[in-house]
Short mmCIF file of C-alpha atoms and ligand atoms in Angstrom, two decimals:
data_model
loop_
_atom_site.label_atom_id
_atom_site.label_comp_id
_atom_site.label_asym_id
_atom_site.label_seq_id
_atom_site.Cartn_x
_atom_site.Cartn_y
_atom_site.Cartn_z
CA MET X 1 -11.59 16.53 11.88
CA ILE X 2 -11.06 18.27 8.94
CA SER X 3 -13.09 20.45 7.47
CA ALA X 4 -15.85 20.00 4.41
CA SER X 5 -14.56 23.73 2.88
CA GLU X 6 -10.93 21.30 3.18
CA TYR X 7 -12.56 18.24 1.47
CA SER X 8 -14.02 21.00 -1.82
CA GLN X 9 -10.50 22.94 -1.67
CA ARG X 10 -9.13 19.43 -2.27
CA ARG X 11 -11.57 19.29 -4.95
CA ASP X 12 -10.65 22.73 -6.04
CA ARG X 13 -6.85 22.11 -6.42
CA LEU X 14 -7.90 19.24 -8.52
CA PHE X 15 -10.63 20.52 -11.34
CA GLU X 16 -6.74 22.74 -11.28
CA MET X 17 -5.52 19.94 -12.94
CA MET X 18 -7.71 19.14 -15.20
CA ASP X 19 -8.38 19.35 -19.38
CA ASP X 20 -11.25 21.09 -19.90
CA ASP X 21 -13.97 19.63 -21.23
CA SER X 22 -13.84 16.57 -19.29
CA PHE X 23 -14.56 14.51 -15.97
CA LEU X 24 -13.44 12.22 -13.29
CA VAL X 25 -15.05 9.89 -11.97
CA ILE X 26 -14.12 8.54 -7.61
CA TYR X 27 -15.42 4.66 -6.39
CA ALA X 28 -15.62 4.92 -3.06
CA GLY X 29 -14.78 -0.03 -3.51
CA VAL X 30 -17.02 -2.38 -2.11
CA GLY X 31 -15.76 -5.33 0.09
CA ARG X 32 -14.12 -7.58 -1.40
CA LYS X 33 -15.12 -11.52 -0.78
CA MET X 34 -13.28 -14.02 0.34
CA SER X 35 -13.85 -16.94 0.49
CA GLY X 36 -17.23 -17.45 2.05
CA ASP X 37 -17.16 -14.93 4.22
CA HIS X 38 -16.58 -10.82 3.15
CA PHE X 39 -12.67 -9.42 3.42
CA ALA X 40 -13.76 -5.77 6.16
CA TYR X 41 -15.10 -2.74 3.73
CA THR X 42 -12.89 -0.37 4.07
CA VAL X 43 -13.06 2.43 1.60
CA ASN X 44 -10.80 3.92 -0.81
CA ARG X 45 -8.35 6.50 0.68
CA ASN X 46 -8.33 8.53 -2.72
CA PHE X 47 -12.54 8.87 -2.29
CA TYR X 48 -11.63 9.65 1.38
CA TYR X 49 -9.59 12.96 0.71
CA LEU X 50 -11.39 14.32 -1.11
CA THR X 51 -15.20 13.98 0.41
CA GLY X 52 -14.35 12.59 4.05
CA ILE X 53 -18.07 10.43 2.60
CA ASP X 54 -16.19 6.22 3.83
CA GLN X 55 -19.60 4.72 3.15
CA GLU X 56 -19.32 1.69 0.52
CA ASN X 57 -20.60 2.19 -2.99
CA SER X 58 -20.35 5.88 -2.65
CA VAL X 59 -19.03 7.86 -6.13
CA VAL X 60 -17.97 11.38 -6.76
CA MET X 61 -17.95 12.47 -10.19
CA LEU X 62 -15.99 16.17 -10.96
CA VAL X 63 -17.39 17.45 -14.36
CA LYS X 64 -15.36 20.48 -16.43
CA SER X 65 -17.25 21.86 -18.76
CA CYS X 66 -17.25 25.46 -20.46
CA GLY X 67 -15.30 26.42 -18.33
CA GLU X 68 -17.94 24.73 -15.74
CA ARG X 69 -17.40 22.00 -12.44
CA LYS X 70 -20.31 20.70 -11.22
CA THR X 71 -19.89 17.75 -8.32
CA TYR X 72 -21.68 14.82 -7.67
CA LEU X 73 -22.45 12.94 -5.30
CA PHE X 74 -23.48 9.54 -5.52
CA ILE X 75 -24.55 7.66 -2.34
CA ASP X 76 -26.58 4.54 -1.81
CA GLU X 77 -30.58 5.52 -1.31
CA TYR X 78 -31.74 3.82 1.94
CA ASP X 79 -32.63 0.49 2.92
CA GLU X 80 -34.43 -1.60 4.85
CA ARG X 81 -33.34 -5.09 4.72
CA LYS X 82 -29.15 -3.18 4.70
CA GLU X 83 -30.13 -1.02 7.31
CA LYS X 84 -31.07 -4.49 9.48
CA TRP X 85 -27.13 -5.79 8.33
CA THR X 86 -24.79 -3.15 8.40
CA GLY X 87 -25.66 0.10 10.40
CA VAL X 88 -27.49 2.78 9.17
CA ARG X 89 -26.12 4.91 6.35
CA LEU X 90 -25.85 8.25 5.45
CA THR X 91 -28.42 10.51 4.64
CA ILE X 92 -28.87 13.44 2.13
CA GLU X 93 -28.07 16.43 4.67
CA GLU X 94 -25.04 14.54 6.18
CA ALA X 95 -23.24 13.50 3.22
CA ARG X 96 -23.29 16.96 2.28
CA GLU X 97 -22.63 18.23 5.37
CA LYS X 98 -19.02 16.15 5.11
CA SER X 99 -18.41 16.81 1.92
CA ALA X 100 -19.50 20.05 1.61
CA VAL X 101 -20.95 19.17 -1.98
CA SER X 102 -23.87 20.23 -2.88
CA ASN X 103 -25.38 18.07 -5.52
CA ILE X 104 -26.03 14.19 -4.15
CA LEU X 105 -27.78 11.26 -6.00
CA PHE X 106 -28.88 8.09 -4.83
CA THR X 107 -25.65 5.14 -6.85
CA ASN X 108 -28.33 3.71 -8.63
CA SER X 109 -27.98 6.61 -11.06
CA LEU X 110 -24.66 6.86 -12.23
CA GLU X 111 -25.11 4.77 -14.96
CA ALA X 112 -27.03 7.49 -16.80
CA LYS X 113 -25.29 10.00 -15.02
CA LEU X 114 -21.57 9.07 -17.52
CA ASP X 115 -24.19 8.40 -19.99
CA SER X 116 -25.78 11.57 -20.06
CA ALA X 117 -21.95 12.68 -19.22
CA LEU X 118 -20.42 10.24 -22.61
CA SER X 119 -23.30 11.16 -25.09
CA GLU X 120 -23.56 14.73 -27.45
CA ASP X 121 -27.00 15.26 -26.45
CA GLY X 122 -25.98 14.32 -23.13
CA ASP X 123 -26.66 17.70 -19.99
CA LEU X 124 -23.01 18.30 -18.84
CA GLY X 125 -22.43 19.39 -22.02
CA HIS X 126 -19.91 16.81 -25.33
CA LEU X 127 -16.92 15.48 -22.31
CA VAL X 128 -13.33 14.58 -24.33
CA LYS X 129 -11.91 13.38 -21.53
CA LEU X 130 -11.68 11.24 -18.63
CA TYR X 131 -10.10 10.13 -15.75
CA LEU X 132 -10.19 7.47 -13.58
CA ASP X 133 -7.41 5.83 -10.15
CA LEU X 134 -5.73 3.22 -12.51
CA GLU X 135 -3.18 2.15 -10.31
CA ALA X 136 -5.21 0.31 -7.64
CA GLU X 137 -6.75 -3.02 -8.23
CA LEU X 138 -10.27 -0.78 -7.04
CA LYS X 139 -13.45 -3.49 -6.44
CA ILE X 140 -15.95 -1.26 -7.75
CA LYS X 141 -18.54 -3.55 -7.80
CA ASP X 142 -18.18 -7.80 -7.16
CA ALA X 143 -15.54 -9.03 -9.79
CA PHE X 144 -15.63 -5.55 -11.40
CA THR X 145 -12.59 -3.32 -10.98
CA THR X 146 -11.56 0.56 -12.24
CA ARG X 147 -9.69 -0.80 -14.66
CA ASP X 148 -12.61 -3.19 -16.06
CA LEU X 149 -14.72 0.12 -16.26
CA ARG X 150 -12.20 2.13 -18.47
CA ASP X 151 -11.97 -1.64 -21.04
CA GLU X 152 -15.31 -1.00 -21.01
CA LEU X 153 -16.06 2.76 -21.93
CA LYS X 154 -13.36 2.37 -24.53
CA GLU X 155 -15.50 -0.55 -26.10
CA LYS X 156 -18.32 1.03 -25.93
CA TYR X 157 -17.25 4.79 -26.66
CA GLY X 158 -13.83 4.82 -28.81
CA GLU X 159 -13.14 8.56 -28.80
CA LEU X 160 -13.06 8.91 -25.12
CA ILE X 161 -9.58 9.30 -23.97
CA ILE X 162 -9.15 8.18 -20.64
CA GLU X 163 -6.25 8.86 -18.48
CA ASP X 164 -5.25 7.62 -15.11
CA LEU X 165 -6.30 10.74 -12.20
CA HIS X 166 -2.79 8.28 -9.72
CA PRO X 167 -0.06 10.77 -9.82
CA ARG X 168 -2.29 13.89 -9.90
CA LEU X 169 -4.41 12.43 -6.96
CA THR X 170 -1.00 11.40 -5.16
CA SER X 171 0.85 15.28 -6.03
CA LEU X 172 -1.90 16.31 -4.01
CA ARG X 173 -1.61 13.56 -0.83
CA MET X 174 2.23 14.07 -0.48
CA ILE X 175 1.86 17.40 0.98
CA LYS X 176 0.21 16.76 4.98
CA SER X 177 -2.60 19.65 5.26
CA PRO X 178 -1.98 21.58 8.70
CA ALA X 179 -5.35 19.15 9.89
CA GLU X 180 -4.07 16.40 8.53
CA VAL X 181 -0.25 17.04 10.95
CA ALA X 182 -3.25 17.31 13.68
CA LEU X 183 -4.54 13.38 13.13
CA ILE X 184 -0.89 12.58 12.19
CA ARG X 185 0.00 13.53 15.94
CA ASP X 186 -3.14 12.27 17.38
CA ALA X 187 -2.45 8.55 15.70
CA ILE X 188 0.85 9.28 17.24
CA LYS X 189 0.03 10.31 20.92
CA THR X 190 -2.45 7.56 21.36
CA THR X 191 0.30 4.71 20.22
CA ASP X 192 2.61 6.48 23.06
CA LEU X 193 -0.01 5.85 25.17
CA GLY X 194 0.35 2.06 23.54
CA ILE X 195 3.68 1.64 24.04
CA LYS X 196 3.60 2.83 27.42
CA ASN X 197 1.76 0.78 28.39
CA VAL X 198 3.88 -2.09 26.95
CA LEU X 199 7.04 -0.56 28.95
CA LEU X 200 5.08 -0.63 32.25
CA ASN X 201 3.46 -4.15 31.78
CA LEU X 202 6.32 -6.66 29.94
CA TYR X 203 7.16 -9.36 31.11
CA PRO X 204 9.86 -13.12 30.21
CA GLY X 205 7.53 -15.49 29.73
CA GLN X 206 4.90 -13.26 28.59
CA TYR X 207 3.84 -14.28 24.80
CA GLU X 208 4.27 -12.17 21.69
CA TYR X 209 -0.24 -12.12 21.14
CA ASN X 210 -0.23 -10.62 25.12
CA VAL X 211 2.17 -8.11 24.24
CA ARG X 212 -0.19 -6.49 21.22
CA ASN X 213 -2.63 -6.49 22.97
CA THR X 214 -1.37 -4.27 25.47
CA PHE X 215 -0.69 -2.33 22.20
CA GLU X 216 -4.20 -2.25 21.02
CA TYR X 217 -6.14 -2.38 24.88
CA ALA X 218 -4.38 1.19 25.81
CA VAL X 219 -4.81 2.52 21.41
CA ARG X 220 -8.37 1.07 21.23
CA ASP X 221 -9.80 2.22 24.61
CA ASP X 222 -8.03 5.96 23.83
CA ASN X 223 -11.60 7.54 22.24
CA ASN X 224 -12.00 3.78 20.65
CA ALA X 225 -9.25 5.14 17.57
CA GLU X 226 -8.40 2.54 15.48
CA ILE X 227 -5.31 0.69 15.09
CA ALA X 228 -3.46 1.12 11.83
CA PHE X 229 -1.57 -2.04 10.14
CA ASP X 230 -1.26 -5.80 11.81
CA THR X 231 0.89 -5.10 15.01
CA ILE X 232 4.35 -6.26 14.89
CA VAL X 233 5.95 -7.48 18.47
CA ALA X 234 8.98 -9.91 17.32
CA GLY X 235 10.58 -11.39 20.53
CA GLY X 236 14.29 -12.41 19.23
CA GLN X 237 15.62 -13.65 15.92
CA ASN X 238 11.88 -13.45 14.97
CA ALA X 239 13.01 -8.83 15.23
CA VAL X 240 14.73 -10.43 12.06
CA ILE X 241 11.13 -10.55 9.58
CA LEU X 242 10.77 -7.33 8.99
CA HIS X 243 6.62 -7.97 8.01
CA TYR X 244 6.92 -10.51 10.95
CA PRO X 245 3.63 -12.26 11.43
CA ASN X 246 1.46 -13.58 13.82
CA PRO X 247 3.10 -12.82 17.01
CA LYS X 248 2.31 -15.99 19.09
CA GLU X 249 6.04 -16.94 20.79
CA ARG X 250 7.09 -16.95 24.13
CA LEU X 251 9.50 -13.77 25.03
CA ASN X 252 13.11 -14.63 27.11
CA ASN X 253 14.71 -13.49 29.06
CA GLY X 254 17.40 -11.84 28.24
CA ASP X 255 16.01 -11.48 24.04
CA LEU X 256 15.08 -7.90 22.85
CA VAL X 257 11.46 -7.54 21.55
CA LEU X 258 10.72 -5.24 18.72
CA LEU X 259 7.83 -3.13 18.60
CA ASP X 260 5.78 -2.16 14.76
CA LEU X 261 3.01 -0.35 14.70
CA GLY X 262 0.58 2.30 15.53
CA ALA X 263 -2.56 4.00 16.30
CA ARG X 264 -5.16 5.51 13.41
CA ARG X 265 -7.64 9.04 14.20
CA HIS X 266 -10.04 9.14 11.07
CA TYR X 267 -8.20 6.97 9.23
CA TYR X 268 -3.87 8.85 10.01
CA ASN X 269 -1.56 7.12 10.83
CA ALA X 270 1.02 6.61 13.25
CA ASP X 271 3.83 4.54 12.04
CA ILE X 272 6.35 3.95 15.01
CA SER X 273 9.26 0.94 16.57
CA ARG X 274 10.20 0.97 19.62
CA THR X 275 12.59 -2.06 20.03
CA PHE X 276 13.09 -2.47 23.92
CA PRO X 277 14.88 -5.61 26.33
CA ILE X 278 11.99 -7.64 27.45
CA ASN X 279 13.79 -7.88 30.85
CA GLY X 280 13.73 -4.86 31.38
CA LYS X 281 17.90 -4.01 31.06
CA PHE X 282 19.84 -3.92 27.50
CA LEU X 283 22.89 -6.46 27.53
CA PRO X 284 26.21 -5.18 26.74
CA LYS X 285 26.41 -6.35 23.00
CA GLN X 286 22.43 -5.58 22.00
CA ARG X 287 23.33 -2.28 23.76
CA VAL X 288 26.31 -1.45 21.42
CA LEU X 289 24.30 -2.40 17.99
CA TYR X 290 20.97 -0.70 19.84
CA GLU X 291 22.70 2.74 20.17
CA ILE X 292 24.39 2.38 15.87
CA VAL X 293 21.07 2.50 15.06
CA LEU X 294 19.73 4.76 17.83
CA GLY X 295 22.30 7.04 16.37
CA CYS X 296 21.42 6.63 12.62
CA ASN X 297 17.88 7.53 13.48
CA LYS X 298 19.17 11.25 14.74
CA ALA X 299 21.33 11.45 12.24
CA VAL X 300 19.20 11.49 10.50
CA ILE X 301 16.19 13.59 11.62
CA ASN X 302 19.18 16.40 11.77
CA PHE X 303 20.21 15.71 8.24
CA ILE X 304 15.89 15.84 6.52
CA ARG X 305 15.69 19.65 4.79
CA PRO X 306 13.50 20.49 1.88
CA GLY X 307 15.50 19.69 -1.29
CA LEU X 308 16.81 15.99 0.19
CA THR X 309 14.90 12.98 -2.33
CA LEU X 310 14.32 9.27 -0.17
CA ASN X 311 17.34 7.83 -1.89
CA GLU X 312 19.47 10.24 -0.49
CA LEU X 313 18.61 9.72 2.94
CA GLN X 314 18.83 6.27 2.28
CA LYS X 315 21.96 6.37 1.26
CA PHE X 316 22.74 8.16 4.28
CA ALA X 317 21.53 5.65 6.54
CA THR X 318 22.99 3.71 4.58
CA ASP X 319 26.72 4.81 4.89
CA TYR X 320 26.05 5.77 9.01
CA LEU X 321 25.39 2.45 9.75
CA ALA X 322 28.06 0.91 7.75
CA ALA X 323 30.73 2.71 9.28
CA GLU X 324 29.74 2.38 12.33
CA CYS X 325 29.25 -1.91 12.18
CA VAL X 326 33.08 -1.99 10.67
CA LEU X 327 34.34 0.39 13.92
CA LYS X 328 32.87 -1.92 16.50
CA GLY X 329 33.71 -5.13 13.81
CA PHE X 330 29.96 -6.22 13.49
CA ILE X 331 31.16 -6.31 9.87
CA LYS X 332 34.49 -7.20 7.91
CA ASN X 333 33.60 -4.59 5.31
CA LYS X 334 30.91 -2.00 4.55
CA GLU X 335 29.38 -3.66 1.17
CA GLU X 336 27.79 -6.05 4.25
CA ILE X 337 25.87 -4.04 5.38
CA THR X 338 23.31 -5.74 2.86
CA ALA X 339 22.71 -8.55 4.85
CA VAL X 340 22.16 -6.49 8.33
CA TYR X 341 20.05 -4.14 7.11
CA TYR X 342 17.95 -4.50 4.11
CA HIS X 343 15.05 -1.91 4.02
CA GLY X 344 13.76 2.51 3.00
CA VAL X 345 14.18 4.00 5.48
CA SER X 346 11.50 6.25 4.70
CA HIS X 347 8.51 6.10 2.99
CA HIS X 348 5.35 9.15 3.27
CA LEU X 349 2.59 8.65 5.74
CA GLY X 350 -0.17 9.74 5.42
CA LEU X 351 -4.31 7.80 4.58
CA ASP X 352 -1.72 4.94 3.29
CA VAL X 353 0.32 3.71 5.83
CA HIS X 354 3.04 3.78 3.47
CA ASP X 355 1.67 6.65 1.66
CA VAL X 356 1.65 7.44 -2.28
CA ALA X 357 4.28 8.92 -3.77
CA ASP X 358 6.72 10.07 -6.30
CA ARG X 359 9.53 8.86 -4.25
CA ASP X 360 11.59 11.01 -6.80
CA ARG X 361 10.32 13.63 -5.76
CA PRO X 362 12.35 16.12 -3.23
CA LEU X 363 11.46 16.77 0.13
CA GLU X 364 9.14 20.36 1.15
CA PRO X 365 7.90 21.34 4.31
CA GLY X 366 4.88 19.99 4.92
CA MET X 367 5.48 16.06 3.11
CA VAL X 368 5.49 13.46 6.93
CA ILE X 369 7.38 11.02 6.10
CA THR X 370 8.99 8.47 8.56
CA VAL X 371 12.71 7.97 9.62
CA GLU X 372 13.27 4.43 10.21
CA PRO X 373 16.97 2.89 10.07
CA GLY X 374 17.56 -1.00 11.64
CA LEU X 375 20.20 -4.02 12.26
CA TYR X 376 19.17 -6.85 11.68
CA PHE X 377 21.39 -9.86 12.91
CA LYS X 378 19.81 -13.76 13.27
CA GLN X 379 22.83 -15.21 14.69
CA LEU X 380 22.99 -12.66 17.54
CA LYS X 381 19.08 -13.80 17.84
CA ILE X 382 18.72 -9.18 17.15
CA GLY X 383 16.95 -7.20 15.86
CA ILE X 384 16.85 -3.84 16.45
CA ARG X 385 14.68 -0.94 14.09
CA ILE X 386 13.77 2.48 15.64
CA GLU X 387 11.22 4.18 13.34
CA ASP X 388 10.28 8.20 14.19
CA ASP X 389 7.21 10.23 11.71
CA VAL X 390 8.58 14.06 11.25
CA LEU X 391 7.66 16.81 9.15
CA ILE X 392 9.20 18.53 6.97
CA THR X 393 9.40 21.84 7.88
CA GLU X 394 11.16 25.15 6.11
CA THR X 395 14.27 24.69 8.05
CA GLY X 396 14.63 20.50 7.77
CA CYS X 397 12.45 18.47 10.04
CA GLU X 398 9.45 18.63 13.17
CA ASN X 399 10.07 14.84 14.90
CA LEU X 400 6.39 13.81 15.87
CA SER X 401 7.24 11.79 18.02
CA LYS X 402 9.73 12.57 19.98
CA ASP X 403 8.05 11.95 23.12
CA ILE X 404 7.33 7.61 22.51
CA LEU X 405 11.29 6.66 24.34
CA LYS X 406 13.85 5.77 23.02
CA ASP X 407 16.55 6.46 24.63
CA VAL X 408 18.34 3.59 26.56
CA SER X 409 18.25 4.96 29.89
CA ASP X 410 14.92 6.49 29.16
CA ILE X 411 14.06 3.41 28.86
CA GLU X 412 15.03 0.94 31.11
CA LYS X 413 14.75 3.92 33.85
CA ILE X 414 10.67 3.42 32.94
CA MET X 415 11.64 -0.32 32.97
CA SER X 416 12.53 -0.34 35.91
CA THR X 417 9.08 1.36 38.24
CA LYS X 418 6.42 -1.36 37.32
MN1 MN J 501 7.31 1.88 8.20
#
């Protein structure tokens, strides 16, 4: 768990980045309309990062004026009808305890507070600059985004400077605290349980969705963990589709199955890929390709150190796979690698699975990234990806998912025990 004081420290770091006589507003967002129904609401991760609150329609405001710092948290007022439909809302005391914000107001007073911040005789002093998160198309009420809000305020207060907060928040979120890393570790541990459940219950003739359910059952059953993203289970040639949707095909004897999946703890995600022989034994050609991808996965993990960029990791991985594939006769020349390896080897991981990041910023201790080389040969009905999650350290990296089986002998051994 993240402590309330850590949320307060995060806001302090953001205050440091703000100009004087400025303020900042971040929205938790609202659920989005589908056609008849609504999509499930999920909190704006930037809002959650600063407050630990995941309740819809909440807002946080940071005001930096005349050397003073004030924080306001807005939450919905008690509403009997809403409670009957969607459950109990936070009380003022609960919101205060979770977020360490002392000034809690109701969301219906937000507009007045904004006006007071922007008028010359308002109680907050004369503020000339507003920071909004303009990156995401975040709905803050029905069909109204932060970009719409920017346009509306620009119209009303011509001289107001509005700056995109996203790069600053991103730079903070890229470095994980020990408490954040602990939650990612938890998510990975639960993911491991799910994968073991798959390994012990995998048979030819099952459907891809059976495997998904085997994984997700174990995850949810582990102290009510959540699923990080739509679980990918792709048998045979389906595995050459990177984000293979809708797992519904039968798993054939003699094929491989590719899993790309993860659990989530308090919004912190695991993102793991593994590839297993459906009948428990790799065929010779599958094994050769598997060992190439595994060798690359391990070589990249060994190569990682502070100062490197994701582009440098990508080049390293691509060169490795290309050289091995030429050597083993799977492609004729190194240039052909782009036909059988066509995605990035790493992305940042955290509150978002593809976490917000400046991809050109060199690696620093405290960053968490994935390492996920792959090879995809449609004609051979083989798609292999092996993905671990690693924490950058002072001298290299720590593989947070090293306990999740990936060596051929370990996989074949555990599958033969069932
Ligand atoms: Mn990934």
